Amino acid sequence: MAGGAIRELEAVLDAAVDPVIACDSGEHILHVNTATERLVGWDREQLLGKPVTKLFPSRLHSFQGVSLVRYLLSRRKLLSGRPTRVFARRKDGVELLVELTVGAAGVNEEERIVLTMRRLHEVIDTLDEPLEHVANGPEAPVRPEETGDRLYQLVVENAPQGIFHFDRVPILTACNEQFAQLMGTSKRNLVGVNLLTLRDENIMACVRESLGGQRCDYEGDYRALSTGKVTPVRVRFAPCYAEDGSVEGGVAIVEDITDRRRVEAEREENMAQLDLLFRGAPVGIGFLDTELRYVRINETLARINGLPAEAHVGHTLPELLGAPGAVAELGPRQVLRTGEPMVSQEATTEDLGAPGPMRSFSGSFYPVRTPDGRVLGVGVLLEDVTERKRAEEERAHLYREAQEAVRVRDDFLSIASHELKTPLTPLSLRLATLERRLERGEHLDPSVLRHARHQLTRLTGLINDLLDASRIEAGRLALHPEDTRFDQLVEHTLASLGGQRGNHVFDFERPPRTISVHGDAYRLEQVVLNLLENALKYSPDGGTIRVRLSVDEDVAVLSVKDPGIGIPEDQQRQLFDRYFRARNASSRSYGGLGLGLYISRDIVERHGGRIWVESEPGQGSTFYVALPTLAAARPALPLAWADRHLH
């Protein structure tokens, strides 16, 4: 082969994007291009004359008794020109997955074999079908010799990209079938075209640069003249030199980059979507390098940290947040140390020692790795769960309240059934006694009638309390206010309880002047009666019940103090709730439905007044009722009572 053809072949090989290897019939390397050197890491001088098996792992040297190259040549028709995936071996021993195409021309000693490779970046599979490993025989001696025109033609025709040549005019002098297919026409129509007549100024500029001895690249869209089809292409131009070193033309490698454009467009779209998700995510997202310095952070995490996003890049958490940052770094440090993720780790600003109102966070930390497993850093997902925690606490509180309401209801039903049965039993006995005596014509004892009437009155009171509580809940408890002498009302109520005092003594202290209020006399008497009956009931050992009535800044204040069992401090605020009974007063020892104070509170408040209690366990209780007098300008109470248990 003439020296010009050899140099032209070398120019074609070196301009090729993918690795190309030419071998003789003994599968010894005759030529490699620059792309092969870059891929495998050997210089071409180190490969020339060596067996081509040097470029593959030992396990791929032979299959079914023949070499890898011969095996693939035998399957060429079956593969229909499709490449086969195999592993290539670099000089440093690293294996790379490549697509390998093998072609051959000539016979016997004149046979030439061309291998083209394309590196794959994802390990998908090896050869198309299982192959048996056969040990290689001894390497045959290599005898380097010059290649001919047939080898050059074989390289060009088997190249995975389009190739064309042009002279100094510049006229397109030759091309392969792959180039003709890309252009959408035949070789006959392409050969002889003057490249400087093309309309694309960038292509013409590349042609001129290559004729000037410079390599250059072109990327653009080519529209076929016959079909109008637009094909994205990348063209690499290189000069061809004569024996005297002058540029005699050029060669170009044309690659269809449709798939690459599509992949790039999809990648850009995916990156845009990921970027939108990253920036707009309702959770904080960040990436830390292996030194735990921020590489990227979204606005949500920046707001959680209380600093702008751009202020984070290149800094560690302790540099940004001080002491709280050092504590917050513990999770990412553990991920770097163990290589294992930490998921849903909860902490509060109080745990971290951070200033400001307490907030709760849930954080997850993940190792970020390259495809080969190398750790690049730590991914951070952080969510402010303060509101969620508050909602959970509120739900738990409501659940406890619901449970308490169920317990109170059950207690009430139990107490109510007991309280209603208590007067019914003696009432039934008294009436049976009266019935027998009447039948026998015996004398009737008035005490029997009194006791029966007492039990009936007690039963009526319980029923009235239930009805009043129901009316209050429905907002239908009617009041009929009028000018009322409150001092006389209290005195009358005390007198009505004369027969129920037992071993108790009433000590009533009234002001020197009359006290009048605008209210419902019946309902106010119900309040006073309830307080006095409670004082009697919860003072089982007797004693003096002190009743005081006074006027303070146009407000009438009634107090009822008993020497009884008292009320614990933590239960005094609930004392005026419906069905509530203090824990130190059992329903068996002290009767009642727990409605008296609830009804009294509603009556007093609807009169513009307040009711409260002061008590200590074992020291008795004092109940207060404050009502505006007729002389009051407005029904407002003094601020001096604001810290008491007002209702």
CSV table of N, CA, C and O in Angstrom, one decimal, residues 572-639:
chain,number,residue,atom,x,y,z
A,572,GLN,N,-60.4,22.3,92.4
A,572,GLN,CA,-61.4,23.4,92.7
A,572,GLN,C,-61.9,24.1,91.4
A,572,GLN,O,-63.0,24.5,91.4
A,573,ARG,N,-61.1,24.1,90.4
A,573,ARG,CA,-61.6,24.7,89.1
A,573,ARG,C,-62.6,23.9,88.4
A,573,ARG,O,-63.4,24.4,87.7
A,574,GLN,N,-62.6,22.6,88.7
A,574,GLN,CA,-63.6,21.7,88.1
A,574,GLN,C,-64.9,21.5,88.9
A,574,GLN,O,-65.8,20.9,88.5
A,575,LEU,N,-64.9,22.1,90.1
A,575,LEU,CA,-65.9,21.9,91.0
A,575,LEU,C,-67.3,22.3,90.5
A,575,LEU,O,-68.3,21.8,90.9
A,576,PHE,N,-67.3,23.3,89.6
A,576,PHE,CA,-68.5,23.9,89.1
A,576,PHE,C,-68.9,23.3,87.7
A,576,PHE,O,-69.8,23.7,87.1
A,577,ASP,N,-68.2,22.2,87.3
A,577,ASP,CA,-68.5,21.5,86.1
A,577,ASP,C,-69.7,20.5,86.3
A,577,ASP,O,-69.8,20.0,87.5
A,578,ARG,N,-70.4,20.2,85.3
A,578,ARG,CA,-71.5,19.2,85.4
A,578,ARG,C,-71.0,17.9,85.8
A,578,ARG,O,-70.0,17.3,85.3
A,579,TYR,N,-71.7,17.3,86.8
A,579,TYR,CA,-71.4,15.9,87.3
A,579,TYR,C,-70.1,15.8,88.1
A,579,TYR,O,-69.8,14.7,88.5
A,580,PHE,N,-69.4,16.8,88.2
A,580,PHE,CA,-68.1,16.7,88.9
A,580,PHE,C,-68.2,16.6,90.4
A,580,PHE,O,-69.0,17.3,91.0
A,581,ARG,N,-67.4,15.6,91.0
A,581,ARG,CA,-67.4,15.4,92.4
A,581,ARG,C,-65.9,15.4,92.8
A,581,ARG,O,-65.1,14.7,92.1
A,582,ALA,N,-65.6,16.1,93.8
A,582,ALA,CA,-64.2,16.0,94.3
A,582,ALA,C,-63.8,14.6,94.7
A,582,ALA,O,-64.6,13.8,95.2
A,583,ARG,N,-62.6,14.2,94.4
A,583,ARG,CA,-62.1,12.8,94.7
A,583,ARG,C,-62.2,12.4,96.1
A,583,ARG,O,-62.2,11.2,96.5
A,584,ASN,N,-62.1,13.4,97.0
A,584,ASN,CA,-62.1,13.1,98.5
A,584,ASN,C,-63.5,13.0,99.0
A,584,ASN,O,-63.7,12.9,100.3
A,585,ALA,N,-64.5,13.0,98.1
A,585,ALA,CA,-65.9,12.9,98.6
A,585,ALA,C,-66.6,11.8,97.8
A,585,ALA,O,-67.0,12.0,96.7
A,586,SER,N,-66.6,10.6,98.4
A,586,SER,CA,-67.2,9.5,97.7
A,586,SER,C,-68.7,9.6,97.6
A,586,SER,O,-69.3,10.2,98.5
A,587,SER,N,-69.3,9.0,96.5
A,587,SER,CA,-70.7,9.1,96.3
A,587,SER,C,-71.5,8.3,97.4
A,587,SER,O,-72.6,8.5,97.7
A,588,ARG,N,-70.8,7.3,98.0
A,588,ARG,CA,-71.5,6.4,99.0
A,588,ARG,C,-71.6,7.2,100.3
A,588,ARG,O,-72.6,7.1,101.1
A,589,SER,N,-70.5,8.0,100.6
A,589,SER,CA,-70.5,8.7,101.9
A,589,SER,C,-71.2,10.0,101.8
A,589,SER,O,-71.8,10.4,102.8
A,590,TYR,N,-71.2,10.6,100.7
A,590,TYR,CA,-71.8,12.0,100.5
A,590,TYR,C,-72.7,11.9,99.3
A,590,TYR,O,-72.2,11.7,98.1
A,591,GLY,N,-74.0,12.0,99.5
A,591,GLY,CA,-74.9,11.9,98.4
A,591,GLY,C,-74.9,13.1,97.4
A,591,GLY,O,-74.2,14.1,97.6
A,592,GLY,N,-75.7,13.0,96.4
A,592,GLY,CA,-75.8,14.1,95.4
A,592,GLY,C,-75.4,13.7,94.0
A,592,GLY,O,-74.6,12.7,93.9
A,593,LEU,N,-75.9,14.4,93.0
A,593,LEU,CA,-75.6,14.1,91.6
A,593,LEU,C,-74.4,14.9,91.0
A,593,LEU,O,-74.0,14.7,89.9
A,594,GLY,N,-73.9,15.8,91.8
A,594,GLY,CA,-72.8,16.7,91.2
A,594,GLY,C,-73.4,17.7,90.3
A,594,GLY,O,-72.7,18.2,89.4
A,595,LEU,N,-74.6,18.2,90.5
A,595,LEU,CA,-75.3,19.2,89.7
A,595,LEU,C,-75.6,20.5,90.4
A,595,LEU,O,-75.8,21.5,89.7
A,596,GLY,N,-75.6,20.5,91.7
A,596,GLY,CA,-76.0,21.7,92.4
A,596,GLY,C,-75.1,22.9,92.1
A,596,GLY,O,-75.6,24.0,91.8
A,597,LEU,N,-73.8,22.7,92.2
A,597,LEU,CA,-72.9,23.8,91.9
A,597,LEU,C,-72.9,24.2,90.4
A,597,LEU,O,-72.7,25.4,90.1
A,598,TYR,N,-73.1,23.2,89.6
A,598,TYR,CA,-73.1,23.5,88.1
A,598,TYR,C,-74.3,24.4,87.9
A,598,TYR,O,-74.2,25.4,87.1
A,599,ILE,N,-75.5,24.1,88.4
A,599,ILE,CA,-76.7,24.9,88.3
A,599,ILE,C,-76.5,26.2,88.9
A,599,ILE,O,-76.9,27.3,88.3
A,600,SER,N,-76.0,26.3,90.1
A,600,SER,CA,-75.7,27.5,90.8
A,600,SER,C,-74.9,28.5,90.0
A,600,SER,O,-75.1,29.7,89.9
A,601,ARG,N,-73.8,27.9,89.4
A,601,ARG,CA,-72.9,28.8,88.6
A,601,ARG,C,-73.7,29.4,87.4
A,601,ARG,O,-73.5,30.6,87.2
A,602,ASP,N,-74.5,28.6,86.7
A,602,ASP,CA,-75.3,29.2,85.6
A,602,ASP,C,-76.2,30.3,86.1
A,602,ASP,O,-76.3,31.4,85.4
A,603,ILE,N,-76.9,30.1,87.2
A,603,ILE,CA,-77.9,31.0,87.7
A,603,ILE,C,-77.1,32.3,88.1
A,603,ILE,O,-77.6,33.4,87.7
A,604,VAL,N,-76.0,32.2,88.8
A,604,VAL,CA,-75.3,33.4,89.3
A,604,VAL,C,-74.7,34.2,88.1
A,604,VAL,O,-74.8,35.4,88.0
A,605,GLU,N,-74.1,33.5,87.1
A,605,GLU,CA,-73.6,34.2,86.0
A,605,GLU,C,-74.6,34.9,85.1
A,605,GLU,O,-74.4,36.0,84.6
A,606,ARG,N,-75.8,34.3,85.0
A,606,ARG,CA,-76.9,34.9,84.3
A,606,ARG,C,-77.5,36.1,85.0
A,606,ARG,O,-78.2,36.9,84.4
A,607,HIS,N,-77.2,36.2,86.3
A,607,HIS,CA,-77.5,37.5,87.1
A,607,HIS,C,-76.4,38.5,87.0
A,607,HIS,O,-76.5,39.5,87.7
A,608,GLY,N,-75.4,38.3,86.2
A,608,GLY,CA,-74.3,39.2,86.1
A,608,GLY,C,-73.3,39.0,87.2
A,608,GLY,O,-72.5,40.0,87.5
A,609,GLY,N,-73.3,37.9,88.0
A,609,GLY,CA,-72.4,37.7,89.1
A,609,GLY,C,-71.4,36.7,88.9
A,609,GLY,O,-71.2,36.1,87.8
A,610,ARG,N,-70.7,36.3,90.0
A,610,ARG,CA,-69.6,35.3,89.9
A,610,ARG,C,-69.7,34.5,91.2
A,610,ARG,O,-70.2,34.9,92.2
A,611,ILE,N,-69.3,33.2,91.0
A,611,ILE,CA,-69.2,32.3,92.2
A,611,ILE,C,-67.9,31.6,92.2
A,611,ILE,O,-67.3,31.3,91.2
A,612,TRP,N,-67.3,31.5,93.4
A,612,TRP,CA,-66.0,30.9,93.5
A,612,TRP,C,-65.8,30.2,94.9
A,612,TRP,O,-66.7,30.3,95.7
A,613,VAL,N,-64.7,29.5,95.1
A,613,VAL,CA,-64.5,28.8,96.3
A,613,VAL,C,-63.0,29.0,96.7
A,613,VAL,O,-62.1,29.2,95.9
A,614,GLU,N,-62.8,29.0,98.1
A,614,GLU,CA,-61.5,28.9,98.7
A,614,GLU,C,-61.5,27.8,99.7
A,614,GLU,O,-62.4,27.7,100.5
A,615,SER,N,-60.5,26.9,99.6
A,615,SER,CA,-60.6,25.7,100.4
A,615,SER,C,-59.2,25.1,100.5
A,615,SER,O,-58.3,25.3,99.7
A,616,GLU,N,-59.0,24.3,101.6
A,616,GLU,CA,-57.9,23.5,101.8
A,616,GLU,C,-58.4,22.1,102.4
A,616,GLU,O,-59.3,22.1,103.2
A,617,PRO,N,-57.8,21.0,101.9
A,617,PRO,CA,-58.3,19.7,102.4
A,617,PRO,C,-58.2,19.7,104.0
A,617,PRO,O,-57.1,20.0,104.5
A,618,GLY,N,-59.2,19.2,104.6
A,618,GLY,CA,-59.3,19.1,106.1
A,618,GLY,C,-59.5,20.4,106.8
A,618,GLY,O,-59.6,20.4,108.0
A,619,GLN,N,-59.5,21.5,106.1
A,619,GLN,CA,-59.7,22.8,106.7
A,619,GLN,C,-61.0,23.5,106.4
A,619,GLN,O,-61.3,24.7,106.7
A,620,GLY,N,-61.9,22.8,105.7
A,620,GLY,CA,-63.2,23.3,105.4
A,620,GLY,C,-63.2,24.1,104.1
A,620,GLY,O,-62.1,24.2,103.4
A,621,SER,N,-64.3,24.7,103.7
A,621,SER,CA,-64.4,25.4,102.4
A,621,SER,C,-65.2,26.7,102.7
A,621,SER,O,-66.1,26.7,103.5
A,622,THR,N,-65.0,27.7,101.9
A,622,THR,CA,-65.7,28.9,101.9
A,622,THR,C,-66.2,29.2,100.4
A,622,THR,O,-65.3,29.4,99.5
A,623,PHE,N,-67.5,29.2,100.2
A,623,PHE,CA,-68.0,29.5,98.9
A,623,PHE,C,-68.5,31.0,98.9
A,623,PHE,O,-69.1,31.5,99.9
A,624,TYR,N,-68.2,31.7,97.8
A,624,TYR,CA,-68.6,33.1,97.6
A,624,TYR,C,-69.5,33.3,96.5
A,624,TYR,O,-69.3,32.6,95.4
A,625,VAL,N,-70.5,34.1,96.6
A,625,VAL,CA,-71.4,34.5,95.5
A,625,VAL,C,-71.4,36.1,95.5
A,625,VAL,O,-71.7,36.7,96.5
A,626,ALA,N,-71.1,36.6,94.4
A,626,ALA,CA,-71.0,38.1,94.2
A,626,ALA,C,-72.1,38.5,93.2
A,626,ALA,O,-72.1,38.0,92.1
A,627,LEU,N,-73.0,39.4,93.6
A,627,LEU,CA,-74.1,39.9,92.7
A,627,LEU,C,-74.1,41.4,92.7
A,627,LEU,O,-73.9,42.0,93.7
A,628,PRO,N,-74.4,42.0,91.5
A,628,PRO,CA,-74.5,43.5,91.5
A,628,PRO,C,-75.8,43.9,92.2
A,628,PRO,O,-76.8,43.3,92.1
A,629,THR,N,-75.6,45.0,93.0
A,629,THR,CA,-76.8,45.5,93.7
A,629,THR,C,-77.6,46.4,92.7
A,629,THR,O,-77.2,46.7,91.6
A,630,LEU,N,-78.8,46.8,93.2
A,630,LEU,CA,-79.6,47.7,92.4
A,630,LEU,C,-78.9,49.0,92.1
A,630,LEU,O,-79.1,49.7,91.1
A,631,ALA,N,-78.0,49.4,93.0
A,631,ALA,CA,-77.3,50.7,92.9
A,631,ALA,C,-76.1,50.7,92.0
A,631,ALA,O,-75.5,51.7,91.7
A,632,ALA,N,-75.8,49.5,91.5
A,632,ALA,CA,-74.6,49.4,90.7
A,632,ALA,C,-74.8,50.0,89.3
A,632,ALA,O,-75.8,49.9,88.7
A,633,ALA,N,-73.8,50.8,88.9
A,633,ALA,CA,-73.9,51.4,87.6
A,633,ALA,C,-73.8,50.4,86.4
A,633,ALA,O,-74.5,50.6,85.4
A,634,ARG,N,-73.1,49.3,86.6
A,634,ARG,CA,-73.0,48.3,85.6
A,634,ARG,C,-72.6,47.0,86.4
A,634,ARG,O,-72.0,47.0,87.4
A,635,PRO,N,-73.0,45.9,85.9
A,635,PRO,CA,-72.7,44.6,86.5
A,635,PRO,C,-71.3,44.1,86.3
A,635,PRO,O,-71.0,43.1,85.7
A,636,ALA,N,-70.3,44.9,86.8
A,636,ALA,CA,-68.9,44.6,86.7
A,636,ALA,C,-68.3,44.3,88.1
A,636,ALA,O,-68.7,45.0,89.0
A,637,LEU,N,-67.5,43.3,88.2
A,637,LEU,CA,-66.9,43.0,89.5
A,637,LEU,C,-65.5,43.6,89.7
A,637,LEU,O,-64.8,43.8,88.7
A,638,PRO,N,-65.1,43.8,90.9
A,638,PRO,CA,-63.8,44.4,91.1
A,638,PRO,C,-62.7,43.5,90.6
A,638,PRO,O,-62.7,42.3,90.7
A,639,LEU,N,-61.6,44.2,90.1
A,639,LEU,CA,-60.4,43.4,89.6
A,639,LEU,C,-59.7,42.7,90.7
A,639,LEU,O,-58.9,41.8,90.5
